[in-house]
CSV table of C-alpha atoms and ligand atoms in Angstrom, one decimal:
chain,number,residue,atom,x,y,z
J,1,UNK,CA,205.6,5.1,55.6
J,2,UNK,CA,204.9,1.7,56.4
J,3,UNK,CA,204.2,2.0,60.5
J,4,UNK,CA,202.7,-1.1,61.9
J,5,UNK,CA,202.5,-1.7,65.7
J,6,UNK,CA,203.0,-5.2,66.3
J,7,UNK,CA,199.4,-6.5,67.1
J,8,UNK,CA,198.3,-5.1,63.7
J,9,UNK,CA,201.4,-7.3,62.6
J,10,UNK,CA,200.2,-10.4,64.2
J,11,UNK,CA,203.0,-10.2,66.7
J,12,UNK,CA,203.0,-10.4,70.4
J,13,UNK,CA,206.1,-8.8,72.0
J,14,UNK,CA,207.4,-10.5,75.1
J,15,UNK,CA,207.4,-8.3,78.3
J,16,UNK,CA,210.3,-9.7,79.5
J,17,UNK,CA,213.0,-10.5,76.8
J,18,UNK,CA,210.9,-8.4,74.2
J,19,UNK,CA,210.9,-11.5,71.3
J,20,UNK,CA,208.3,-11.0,68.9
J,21,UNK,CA,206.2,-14.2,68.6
J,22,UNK,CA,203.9,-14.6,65.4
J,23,UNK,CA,200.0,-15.3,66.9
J,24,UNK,CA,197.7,-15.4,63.8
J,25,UNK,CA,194.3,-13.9,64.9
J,26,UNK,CA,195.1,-12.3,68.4
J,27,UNK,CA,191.7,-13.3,70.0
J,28,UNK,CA,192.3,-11.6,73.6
J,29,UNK,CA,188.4,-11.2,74.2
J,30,UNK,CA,187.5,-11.9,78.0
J,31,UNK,CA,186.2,-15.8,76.9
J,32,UNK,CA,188.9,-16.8,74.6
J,33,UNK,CA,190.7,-19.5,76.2
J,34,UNK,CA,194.0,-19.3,73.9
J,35,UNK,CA,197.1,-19.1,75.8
J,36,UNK,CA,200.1,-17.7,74.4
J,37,UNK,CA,204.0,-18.1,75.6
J,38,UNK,CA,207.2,-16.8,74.8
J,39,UNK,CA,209.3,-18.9,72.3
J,40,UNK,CA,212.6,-17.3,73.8
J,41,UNK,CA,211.8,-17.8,77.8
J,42,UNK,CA,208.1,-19.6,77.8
J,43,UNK,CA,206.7,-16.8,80.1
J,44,UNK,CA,203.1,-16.0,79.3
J,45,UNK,CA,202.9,-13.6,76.8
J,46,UNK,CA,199.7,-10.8,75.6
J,47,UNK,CA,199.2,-8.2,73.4
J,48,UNK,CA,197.8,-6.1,76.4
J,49,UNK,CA,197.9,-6.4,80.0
J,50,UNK,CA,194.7,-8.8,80.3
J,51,UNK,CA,192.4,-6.5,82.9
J,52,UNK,CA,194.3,-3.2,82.3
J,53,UNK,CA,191.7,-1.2,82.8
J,54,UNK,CA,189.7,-2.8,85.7
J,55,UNK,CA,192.8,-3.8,88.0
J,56,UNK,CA,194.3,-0.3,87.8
J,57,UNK,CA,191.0,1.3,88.6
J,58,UNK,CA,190.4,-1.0,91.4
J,59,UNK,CA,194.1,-0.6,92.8
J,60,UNK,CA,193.8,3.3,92.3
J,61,UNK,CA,190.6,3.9,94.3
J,62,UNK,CA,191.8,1.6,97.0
J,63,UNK,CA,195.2,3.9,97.3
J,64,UNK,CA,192.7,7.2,96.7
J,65,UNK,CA,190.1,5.8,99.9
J,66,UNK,CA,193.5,4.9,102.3
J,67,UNK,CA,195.1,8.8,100.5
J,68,UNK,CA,192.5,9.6,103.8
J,69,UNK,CA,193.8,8.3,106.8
J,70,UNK,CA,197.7,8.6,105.5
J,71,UNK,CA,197.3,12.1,105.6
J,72,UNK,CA,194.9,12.6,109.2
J,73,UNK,CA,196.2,9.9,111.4
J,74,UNK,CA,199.8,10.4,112.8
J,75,UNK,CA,202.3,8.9,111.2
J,76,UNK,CA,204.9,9.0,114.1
J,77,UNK,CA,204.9,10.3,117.5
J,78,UNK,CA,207.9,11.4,119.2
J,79,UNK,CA,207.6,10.9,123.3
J,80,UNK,CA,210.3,13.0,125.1
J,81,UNK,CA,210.1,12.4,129.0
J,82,UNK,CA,207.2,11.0,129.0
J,83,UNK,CA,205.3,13.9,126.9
J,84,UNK,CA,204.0,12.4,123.5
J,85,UNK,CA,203.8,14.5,120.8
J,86,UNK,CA,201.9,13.1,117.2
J,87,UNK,CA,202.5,14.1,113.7
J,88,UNK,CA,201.0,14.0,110.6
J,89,UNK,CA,202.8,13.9,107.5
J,90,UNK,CA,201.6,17.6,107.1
J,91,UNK,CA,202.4,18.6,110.7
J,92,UNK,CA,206.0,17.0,110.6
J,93,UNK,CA,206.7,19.0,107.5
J,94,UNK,CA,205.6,22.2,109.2
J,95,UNK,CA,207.9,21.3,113.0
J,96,UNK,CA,210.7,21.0,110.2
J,97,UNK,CA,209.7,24.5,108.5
J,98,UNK,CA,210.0,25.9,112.4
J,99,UNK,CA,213.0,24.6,113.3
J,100,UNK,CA,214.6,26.3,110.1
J,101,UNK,CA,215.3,23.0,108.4
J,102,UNK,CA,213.7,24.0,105.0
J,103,UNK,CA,215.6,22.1,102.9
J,104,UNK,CA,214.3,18.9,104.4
J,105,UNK,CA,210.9,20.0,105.0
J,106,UNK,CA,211.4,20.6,101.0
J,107,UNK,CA,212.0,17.4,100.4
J,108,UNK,CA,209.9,15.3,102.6
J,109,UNK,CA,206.5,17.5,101.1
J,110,UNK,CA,207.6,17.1,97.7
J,111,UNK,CA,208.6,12.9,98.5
J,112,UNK,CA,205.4,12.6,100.6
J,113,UNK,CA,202.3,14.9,99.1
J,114,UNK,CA,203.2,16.4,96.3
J,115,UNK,CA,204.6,13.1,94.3
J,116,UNK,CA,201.7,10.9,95.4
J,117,UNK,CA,198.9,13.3,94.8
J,118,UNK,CA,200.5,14.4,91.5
J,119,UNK,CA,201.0,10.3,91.1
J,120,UNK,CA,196.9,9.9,92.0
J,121,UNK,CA,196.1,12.7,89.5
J,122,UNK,CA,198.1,11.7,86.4
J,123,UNK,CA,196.8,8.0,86.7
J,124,UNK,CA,193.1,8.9,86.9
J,125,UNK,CA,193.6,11.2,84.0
J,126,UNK,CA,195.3,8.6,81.9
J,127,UNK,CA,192.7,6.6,82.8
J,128,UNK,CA,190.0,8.5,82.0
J,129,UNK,CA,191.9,9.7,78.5
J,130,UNK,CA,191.4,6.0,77.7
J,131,UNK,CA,187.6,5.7,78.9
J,132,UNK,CA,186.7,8.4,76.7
J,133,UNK,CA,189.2,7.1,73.6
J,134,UNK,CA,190.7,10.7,73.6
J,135,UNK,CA,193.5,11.4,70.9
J,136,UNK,CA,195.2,14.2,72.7
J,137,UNK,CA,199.0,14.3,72.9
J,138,UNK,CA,199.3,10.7,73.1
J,139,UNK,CA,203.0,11.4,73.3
J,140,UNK,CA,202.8,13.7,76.7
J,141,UNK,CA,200.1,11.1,78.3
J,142,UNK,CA,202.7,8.6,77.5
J,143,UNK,CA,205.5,10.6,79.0
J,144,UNK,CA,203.8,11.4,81.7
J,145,UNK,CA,203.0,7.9,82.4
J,146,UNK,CA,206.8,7.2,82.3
J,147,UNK,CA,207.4,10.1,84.9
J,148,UNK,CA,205.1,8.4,87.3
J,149,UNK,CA,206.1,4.4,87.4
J,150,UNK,CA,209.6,6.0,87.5
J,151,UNK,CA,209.1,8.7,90.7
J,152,UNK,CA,206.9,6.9,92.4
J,153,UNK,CA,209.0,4.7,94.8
J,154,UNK,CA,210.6,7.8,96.1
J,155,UNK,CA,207.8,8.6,98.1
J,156,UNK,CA,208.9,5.4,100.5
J,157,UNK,CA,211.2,7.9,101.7
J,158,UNK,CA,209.5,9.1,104.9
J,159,UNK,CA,208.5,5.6,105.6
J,160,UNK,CA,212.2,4.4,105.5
J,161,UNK,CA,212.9,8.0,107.8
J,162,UNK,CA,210.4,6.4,110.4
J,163,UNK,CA,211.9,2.7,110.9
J,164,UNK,CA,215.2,4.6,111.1
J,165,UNK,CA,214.0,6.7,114.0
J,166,UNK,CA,212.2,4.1,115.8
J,167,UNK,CA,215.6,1.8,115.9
J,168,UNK,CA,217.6,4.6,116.9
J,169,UNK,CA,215.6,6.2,119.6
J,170,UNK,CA,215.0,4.1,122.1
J,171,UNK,CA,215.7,5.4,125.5
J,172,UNK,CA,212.8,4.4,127.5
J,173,UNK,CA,210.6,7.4,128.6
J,174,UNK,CA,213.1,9.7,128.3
J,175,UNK,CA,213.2,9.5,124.5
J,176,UNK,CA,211.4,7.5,121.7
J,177,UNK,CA,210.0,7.2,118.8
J,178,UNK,CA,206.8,4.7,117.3
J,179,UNK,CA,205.0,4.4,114.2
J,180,UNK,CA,201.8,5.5,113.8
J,181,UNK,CA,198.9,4.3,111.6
J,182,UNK,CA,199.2,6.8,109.4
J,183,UNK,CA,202.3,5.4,108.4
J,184,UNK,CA,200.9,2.1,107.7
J,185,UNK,CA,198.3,3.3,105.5
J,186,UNK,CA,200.8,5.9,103.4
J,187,UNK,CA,203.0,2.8,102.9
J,188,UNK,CA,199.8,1.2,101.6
J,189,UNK,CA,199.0,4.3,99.5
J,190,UNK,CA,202.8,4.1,98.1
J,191,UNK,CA,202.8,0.5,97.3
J,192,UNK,CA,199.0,0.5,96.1
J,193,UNK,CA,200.1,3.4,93.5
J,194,UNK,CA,203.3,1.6,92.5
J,195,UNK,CA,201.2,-1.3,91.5
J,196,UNK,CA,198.0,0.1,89.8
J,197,UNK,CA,200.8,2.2,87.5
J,198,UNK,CA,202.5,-1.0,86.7
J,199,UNK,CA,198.8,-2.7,85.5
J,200,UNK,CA,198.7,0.3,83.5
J,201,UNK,CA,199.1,-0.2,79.8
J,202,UNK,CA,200.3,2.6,78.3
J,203,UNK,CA,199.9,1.3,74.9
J,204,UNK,CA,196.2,1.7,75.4
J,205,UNK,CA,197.0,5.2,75.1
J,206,UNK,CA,197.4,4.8,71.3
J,207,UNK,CA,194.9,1.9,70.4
J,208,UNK,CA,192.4,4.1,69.8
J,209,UNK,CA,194.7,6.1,67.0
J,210,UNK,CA,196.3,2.8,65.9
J,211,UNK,CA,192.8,1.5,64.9
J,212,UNK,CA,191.1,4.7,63.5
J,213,UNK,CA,193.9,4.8,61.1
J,214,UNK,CA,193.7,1.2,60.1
J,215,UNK,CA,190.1,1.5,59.6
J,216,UNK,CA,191.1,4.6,57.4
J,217,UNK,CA,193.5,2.9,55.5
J,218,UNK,CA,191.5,0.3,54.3
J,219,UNK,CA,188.9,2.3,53.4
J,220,UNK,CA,191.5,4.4,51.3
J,221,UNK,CA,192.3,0.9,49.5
J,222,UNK,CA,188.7,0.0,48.9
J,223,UNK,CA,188.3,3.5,47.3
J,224,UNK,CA,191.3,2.7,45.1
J,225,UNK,CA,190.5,-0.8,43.9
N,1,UNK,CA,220.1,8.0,68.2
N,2,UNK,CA,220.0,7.3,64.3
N,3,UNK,CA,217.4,7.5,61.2
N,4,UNK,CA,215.9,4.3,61.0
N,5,UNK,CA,214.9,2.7,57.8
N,6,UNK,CA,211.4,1.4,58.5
N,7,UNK,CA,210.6,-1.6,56.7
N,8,UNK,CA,208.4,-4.3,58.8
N,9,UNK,CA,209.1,-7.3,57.6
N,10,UNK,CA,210.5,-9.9,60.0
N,11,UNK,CA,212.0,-12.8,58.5
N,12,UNK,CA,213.0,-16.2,60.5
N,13,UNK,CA,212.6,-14.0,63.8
N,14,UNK,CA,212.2,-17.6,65.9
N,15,UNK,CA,215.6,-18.1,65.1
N,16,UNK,CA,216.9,-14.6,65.4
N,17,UNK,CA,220.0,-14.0,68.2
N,18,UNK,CA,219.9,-9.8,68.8
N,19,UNK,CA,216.6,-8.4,67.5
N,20,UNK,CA,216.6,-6.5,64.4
N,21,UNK,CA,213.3,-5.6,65.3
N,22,UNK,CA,211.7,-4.3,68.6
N,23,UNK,CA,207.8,-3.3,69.5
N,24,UNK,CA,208.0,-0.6,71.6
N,25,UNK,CA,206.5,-1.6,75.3
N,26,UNK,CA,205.1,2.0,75.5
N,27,UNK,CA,203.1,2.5,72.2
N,28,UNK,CA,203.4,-1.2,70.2
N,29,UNK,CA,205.0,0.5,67.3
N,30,UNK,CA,206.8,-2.1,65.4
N,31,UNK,CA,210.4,-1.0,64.4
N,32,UNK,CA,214.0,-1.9,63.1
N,33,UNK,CA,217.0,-1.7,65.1
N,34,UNK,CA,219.6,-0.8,63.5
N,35,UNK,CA,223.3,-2.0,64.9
N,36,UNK,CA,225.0,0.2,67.4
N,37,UNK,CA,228.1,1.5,68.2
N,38,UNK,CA,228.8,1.6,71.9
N,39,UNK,CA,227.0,4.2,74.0
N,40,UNK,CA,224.3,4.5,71.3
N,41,UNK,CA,220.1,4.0,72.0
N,42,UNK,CA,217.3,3.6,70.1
N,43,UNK,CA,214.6,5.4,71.1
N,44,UNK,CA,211.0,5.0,70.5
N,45,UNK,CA,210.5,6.9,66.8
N,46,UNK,CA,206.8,7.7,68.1
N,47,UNK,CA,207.0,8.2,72.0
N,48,UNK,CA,210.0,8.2,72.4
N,49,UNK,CA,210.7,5.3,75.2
N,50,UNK,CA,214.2,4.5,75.4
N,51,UNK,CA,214.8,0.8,73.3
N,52,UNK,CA,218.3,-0.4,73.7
N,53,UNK,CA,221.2,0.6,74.4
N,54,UNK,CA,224.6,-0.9,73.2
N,55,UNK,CA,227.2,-0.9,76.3
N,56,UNK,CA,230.4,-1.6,76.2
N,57,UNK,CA,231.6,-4.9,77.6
N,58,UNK,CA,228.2,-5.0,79.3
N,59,UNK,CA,228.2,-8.7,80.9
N,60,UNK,CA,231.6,-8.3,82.2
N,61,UNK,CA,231.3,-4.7,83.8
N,62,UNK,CA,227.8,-5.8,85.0
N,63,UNK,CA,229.3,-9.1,86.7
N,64,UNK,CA,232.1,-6.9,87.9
N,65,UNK,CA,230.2,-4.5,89.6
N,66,UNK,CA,227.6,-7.1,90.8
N,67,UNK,CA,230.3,-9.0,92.8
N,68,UNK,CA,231.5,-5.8,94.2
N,69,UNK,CA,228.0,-4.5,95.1
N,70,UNK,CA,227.7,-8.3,97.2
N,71,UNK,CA,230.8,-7.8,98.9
N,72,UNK,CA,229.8,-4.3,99.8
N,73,UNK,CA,226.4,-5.6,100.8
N,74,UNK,CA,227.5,-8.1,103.2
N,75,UNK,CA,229.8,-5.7,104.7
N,76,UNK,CA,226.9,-2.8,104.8
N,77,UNK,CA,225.3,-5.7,107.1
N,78,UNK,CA,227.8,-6.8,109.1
N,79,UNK,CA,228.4,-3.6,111.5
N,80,UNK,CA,226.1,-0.7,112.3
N,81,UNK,CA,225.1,2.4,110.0
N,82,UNK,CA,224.1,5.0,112.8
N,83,UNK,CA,224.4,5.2,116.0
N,84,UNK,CA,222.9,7.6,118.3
N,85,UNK,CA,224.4,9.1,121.6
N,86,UNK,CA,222.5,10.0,124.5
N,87,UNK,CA,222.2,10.1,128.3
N,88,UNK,CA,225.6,8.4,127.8
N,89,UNK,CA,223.8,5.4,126.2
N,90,UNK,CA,224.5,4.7,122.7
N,91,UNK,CA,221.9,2.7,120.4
N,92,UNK,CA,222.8,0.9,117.3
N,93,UNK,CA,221.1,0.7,114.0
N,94,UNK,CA,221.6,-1.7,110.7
N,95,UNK,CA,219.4,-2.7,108.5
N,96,UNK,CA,218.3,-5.5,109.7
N,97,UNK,CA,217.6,-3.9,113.3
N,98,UNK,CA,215.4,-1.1,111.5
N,99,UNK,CA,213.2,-3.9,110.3
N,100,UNK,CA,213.2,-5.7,113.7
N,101,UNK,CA,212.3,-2.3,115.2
N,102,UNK,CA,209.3,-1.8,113.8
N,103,UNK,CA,207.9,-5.8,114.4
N,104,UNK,CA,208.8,-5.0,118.1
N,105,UNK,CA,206.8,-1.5,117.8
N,106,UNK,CA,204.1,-3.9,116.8
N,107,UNK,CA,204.3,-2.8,113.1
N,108,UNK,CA,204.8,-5.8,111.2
N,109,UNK,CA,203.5,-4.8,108.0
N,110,UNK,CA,206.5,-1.8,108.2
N,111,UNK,CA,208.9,-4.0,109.2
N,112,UNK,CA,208.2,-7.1,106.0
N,113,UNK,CA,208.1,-3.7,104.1
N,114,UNK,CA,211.5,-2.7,105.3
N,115,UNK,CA,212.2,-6.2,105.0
N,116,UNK,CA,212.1,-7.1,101.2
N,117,UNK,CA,212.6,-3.5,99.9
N,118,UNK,CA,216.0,-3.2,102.2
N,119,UNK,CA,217.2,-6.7,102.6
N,120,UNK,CA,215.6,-9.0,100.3
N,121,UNK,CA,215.0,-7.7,97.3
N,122,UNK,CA,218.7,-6.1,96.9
N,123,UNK,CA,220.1,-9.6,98.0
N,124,UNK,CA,218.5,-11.4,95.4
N,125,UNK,CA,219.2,-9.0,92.7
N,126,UNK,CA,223.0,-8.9,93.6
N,127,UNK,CA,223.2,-12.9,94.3
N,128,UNK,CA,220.8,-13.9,91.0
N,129,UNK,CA,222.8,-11.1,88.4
N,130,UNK,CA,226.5,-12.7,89.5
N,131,UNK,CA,224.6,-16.2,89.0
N,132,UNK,CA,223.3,-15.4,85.4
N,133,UNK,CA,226.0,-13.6,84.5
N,134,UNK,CA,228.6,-16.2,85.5
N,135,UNK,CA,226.0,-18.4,83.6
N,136,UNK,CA,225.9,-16.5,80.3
N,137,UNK,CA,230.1,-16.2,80.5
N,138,UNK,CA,230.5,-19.8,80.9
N,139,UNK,CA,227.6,-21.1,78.4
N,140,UNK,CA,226.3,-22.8,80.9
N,141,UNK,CA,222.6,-21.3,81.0
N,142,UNK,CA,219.5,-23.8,81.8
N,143,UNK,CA,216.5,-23.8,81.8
N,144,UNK,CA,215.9,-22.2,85.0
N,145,UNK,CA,218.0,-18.9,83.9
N,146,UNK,CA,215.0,-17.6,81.8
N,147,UNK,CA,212.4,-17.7,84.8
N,148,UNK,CA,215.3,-16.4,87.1
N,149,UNK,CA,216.0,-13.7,85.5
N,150,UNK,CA,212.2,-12.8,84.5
N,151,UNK,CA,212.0,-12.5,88.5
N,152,UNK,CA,214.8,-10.4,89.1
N,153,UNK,CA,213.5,-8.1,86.6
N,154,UNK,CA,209.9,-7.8,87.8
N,155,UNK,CA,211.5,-7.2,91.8
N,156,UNK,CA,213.8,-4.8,90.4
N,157,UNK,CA,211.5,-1.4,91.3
N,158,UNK,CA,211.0,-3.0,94.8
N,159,UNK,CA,214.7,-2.8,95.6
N,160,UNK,CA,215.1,0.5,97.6
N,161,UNK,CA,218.4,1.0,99.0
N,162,UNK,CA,219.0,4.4,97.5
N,163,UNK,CA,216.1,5.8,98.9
N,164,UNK,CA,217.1,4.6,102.4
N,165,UNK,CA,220.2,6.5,101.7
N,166,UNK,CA,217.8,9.1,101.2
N,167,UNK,CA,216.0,8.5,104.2
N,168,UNK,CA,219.6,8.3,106.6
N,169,UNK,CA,220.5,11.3,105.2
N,170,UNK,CA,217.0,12.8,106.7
N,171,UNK,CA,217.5,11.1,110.0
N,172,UNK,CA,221.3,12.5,110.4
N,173,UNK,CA,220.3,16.0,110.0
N,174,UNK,CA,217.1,15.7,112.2
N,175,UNK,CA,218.7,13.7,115.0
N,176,UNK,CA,221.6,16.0,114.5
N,177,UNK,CA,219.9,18.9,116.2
N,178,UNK,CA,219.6,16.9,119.5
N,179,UNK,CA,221.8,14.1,119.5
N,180,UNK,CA,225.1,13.0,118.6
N,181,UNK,CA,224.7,10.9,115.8
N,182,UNK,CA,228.2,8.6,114.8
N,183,UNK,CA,228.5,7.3,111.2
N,184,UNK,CA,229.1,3.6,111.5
N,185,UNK,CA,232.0,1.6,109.6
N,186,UNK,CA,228.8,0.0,107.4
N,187,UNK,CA,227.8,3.6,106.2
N,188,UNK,CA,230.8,4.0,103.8
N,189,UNK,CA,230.1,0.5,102.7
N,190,UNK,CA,227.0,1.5,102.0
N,191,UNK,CA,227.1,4.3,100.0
N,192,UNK,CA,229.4,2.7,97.9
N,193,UNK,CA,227.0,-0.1,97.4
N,194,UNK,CA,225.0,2.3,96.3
N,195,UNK,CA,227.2,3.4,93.5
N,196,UNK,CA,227.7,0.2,92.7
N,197,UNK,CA,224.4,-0.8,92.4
N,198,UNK,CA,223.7,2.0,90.1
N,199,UNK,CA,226.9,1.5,88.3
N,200,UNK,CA,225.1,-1.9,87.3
N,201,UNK,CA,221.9,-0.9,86.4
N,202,UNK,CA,223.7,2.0,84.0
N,203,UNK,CA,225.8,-1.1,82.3
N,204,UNK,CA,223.3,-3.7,82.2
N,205,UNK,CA,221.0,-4.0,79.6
N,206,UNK,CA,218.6,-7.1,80.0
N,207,UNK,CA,218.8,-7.8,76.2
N,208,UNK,CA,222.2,-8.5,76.1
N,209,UNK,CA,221.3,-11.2,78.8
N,210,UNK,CA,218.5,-12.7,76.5
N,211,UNK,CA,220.3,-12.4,73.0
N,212,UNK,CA,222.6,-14.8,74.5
N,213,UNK,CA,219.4,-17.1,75.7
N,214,UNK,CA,218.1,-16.8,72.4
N,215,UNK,CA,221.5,-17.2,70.4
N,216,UNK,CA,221.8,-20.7,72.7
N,217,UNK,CA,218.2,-22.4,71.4
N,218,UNK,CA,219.2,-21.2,68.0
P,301,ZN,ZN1,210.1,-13.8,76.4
P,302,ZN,ZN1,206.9,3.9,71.6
């Protein structure tokens, strides 16, 4: 069959309306100064997401280093006459677990560990697959990749629970609630993540087979000819 | 989704209104798509990434729902959600107030958090569809539709109503143990909203936006 992806077309597929724009001799080395736009809505177009690699990485280890203090520092406190009492996002899913509410505690460890650390997992993995140019089930990486940009904004769940509670509880000593820092660095880690999986370019994922199997092709011709 | 005859070659595609050929944003493979009947996709023939999908009547459900998700949305703001009963006082929340909250709890990154994901970003999403698709009915795009509509599509992850539908739920069953909580008139507002918001995104597809930019520069 006659499979092409669009850069070894010469095409460059908009991001946003998805037009494919002709661009003889895609040069998108780090010192080529060619800038290419959309003919349909003029936004700036590229074969790949200039920096892939290097912006996710960055915005990864940052989520990874504030992972930390999201998970030991409190994320809420609830003060009832006058006794405050701290949680961790760990600690408020086992109160929940004691008071019989399992359901909830359920859904607030799979929203608030489980999705980001599974979230922290896949995109190091996919980002190592491409360091080392592995070929292995390029399909499931790139499934997998879909699962987490798609899941990942879930996890603002607690986050949103918290500025609920703190509006609603507000009776002086006698009851309320505050925010914690924890809570201000998970939201970090949540926003960090949703980022460095949208500098992710999956199609990175199959460069390495894409090329390999033009290189083979040619050769095949050359023995032909 | 149907066998697709693959055969790359792209004629006059400057000029070209719907695409009759797509490069898949996952994996880059170049491929045709073939017309649709309604409620048929493409997907992906390598990865499998869904391509397009034909909806029936898309711009005018979409504008339909749109206008009916804004007047939801104003209403959602206009009176409170929850409100919570105890030692016979009785506090108020909206949406609005839950970002306030937090700036008064000294939390201002929370609360411009709360902010955009709550407030913002779902106003400009409802406001800016109704515009372009008003737009695209009439014929009367411009050359600020395309960069309009390019930012309502990047902000469109950071919209995250249903997950503080998520998150009210939460609060209502763990206030419930101690408190009274009391739905407010917004909260049935609001959950419709929420249906209509997803209503929206299930009948919009953003290339049957662009296919009319492109059909209009020919
Ligand atoms: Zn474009
Ligand atoms: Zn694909």
């Amino acid at each position: 069959m006659n499979l092409k992806t669009a850069r070894q077309a010469d095409l460059i597929a908009c991001h946003f309306c998805d037009t494919l724009n002709q661009v003889p001799n895609i040069d998108e080395t780090a010192n080529a100064k060619q800038e290419y736009y959309c003919s349909c809505c003029q936004s700036e177009i590229h074969s790949r997401i200039p920096n892939s690699l290097s912006t996710t990485w960055a915005l990864l280890i940052s989520a990874i280093i504030l992972y930390i203090p999201a998970n030991t520092l409190p994320i809420m406190t609830v003060v009832m006459w006058g006794d405050g009492q701290p949680d961790t996002i760990m600690s408020g899913v086992f109160h929940l677990l004691d008071s019989g509410m399992w359901p909830l505690a359920l859904l607030i460890f799979v929203a608030s560990i489980f999705i980001p650390v599974l979230k922290l997992i896949i995109l190091t993995g996919l980002l190592l697959s491409v360091y080392f140019k592995t070929h292995w089930k390029p399909r499931d990486r790139t499934v997998l990749y879909r699962i987490t940009e798609f899941v990942g904004r879930w996890s603002m769940v607690d986050i949103f629970v918290i500025g609920i509670l703190v509006s609603l509880v507000q009776f002086g000593n006698t009851a309320s609630v505050s925010a914690g820092i924890g809570a201000l660095s998970f939201a970090a880690v949540v926003i960090l993540t949703m980022f460095a999986a949208h500098s992710f370019d999956p199609r990175l994922i199959w460069d390495v087979i894409d090329d390999e199997r033009l290189v083979q092709h040619q050769f095949q011709q050359v023995n032909k000819t | 989704m149907s066998a697709i005859p693959n055969t790359v070659q792209i004629k006059k595609h400057h000029s070209q209104t719907s695409l009759t050929h797509m490069a898949c944003p996952e994996c880059d493979l170049l491929q045709a798509i073939p017309p649709l009947a309604v409620g048929e996709s493409v997907l992906c023939l390598r990865c499998g990434k869904s391509l397009y999908t034909h909806h029936k009547n898309s711009i005018d459900r979409s504008l339909a729902f749109a206008i009916t998700g804004l007047i939801l949305y104003i209403i959602a703001n206009m009176f409170p959600l929850l409100s919570l009963k105890a030692l016979g006082l009785t506090q108020d929340s909206t949406l609005i107030s839950t970002a306030l909250a937090l700036f008064q709890a000294d939390r201002p990154f929370l609360s411009v958090v709360m902010l955009l994901t709550t407030i913002i970003f779902p106003a400009t999403t409802l406001i800016g569809t109704i515009y372009i698709l008003i737009q695209v009915k009439t014929n009367t795009t411009d050359a600020f539709t395309a960069p309009l509509f390019r930012f309502l599509q990047s902000t469109d992850a950071w919209g995250m109503l249903e997950i503080f539908m998520l998150a009210m739920l939460v609060a209502i069953v763990k206030l419930g143990d101690v408190a009274d909580v009391i739905f407010g008139v917004s909260l049935y507002a609001f959950v419709l909203l929420i249906l209509s918001l997803t209503l929206l995104s299930a009948s919009l597809d953003p290339h049957d936006v662009w296919n009319k930019l492109r059909e209009k520069k020919g």
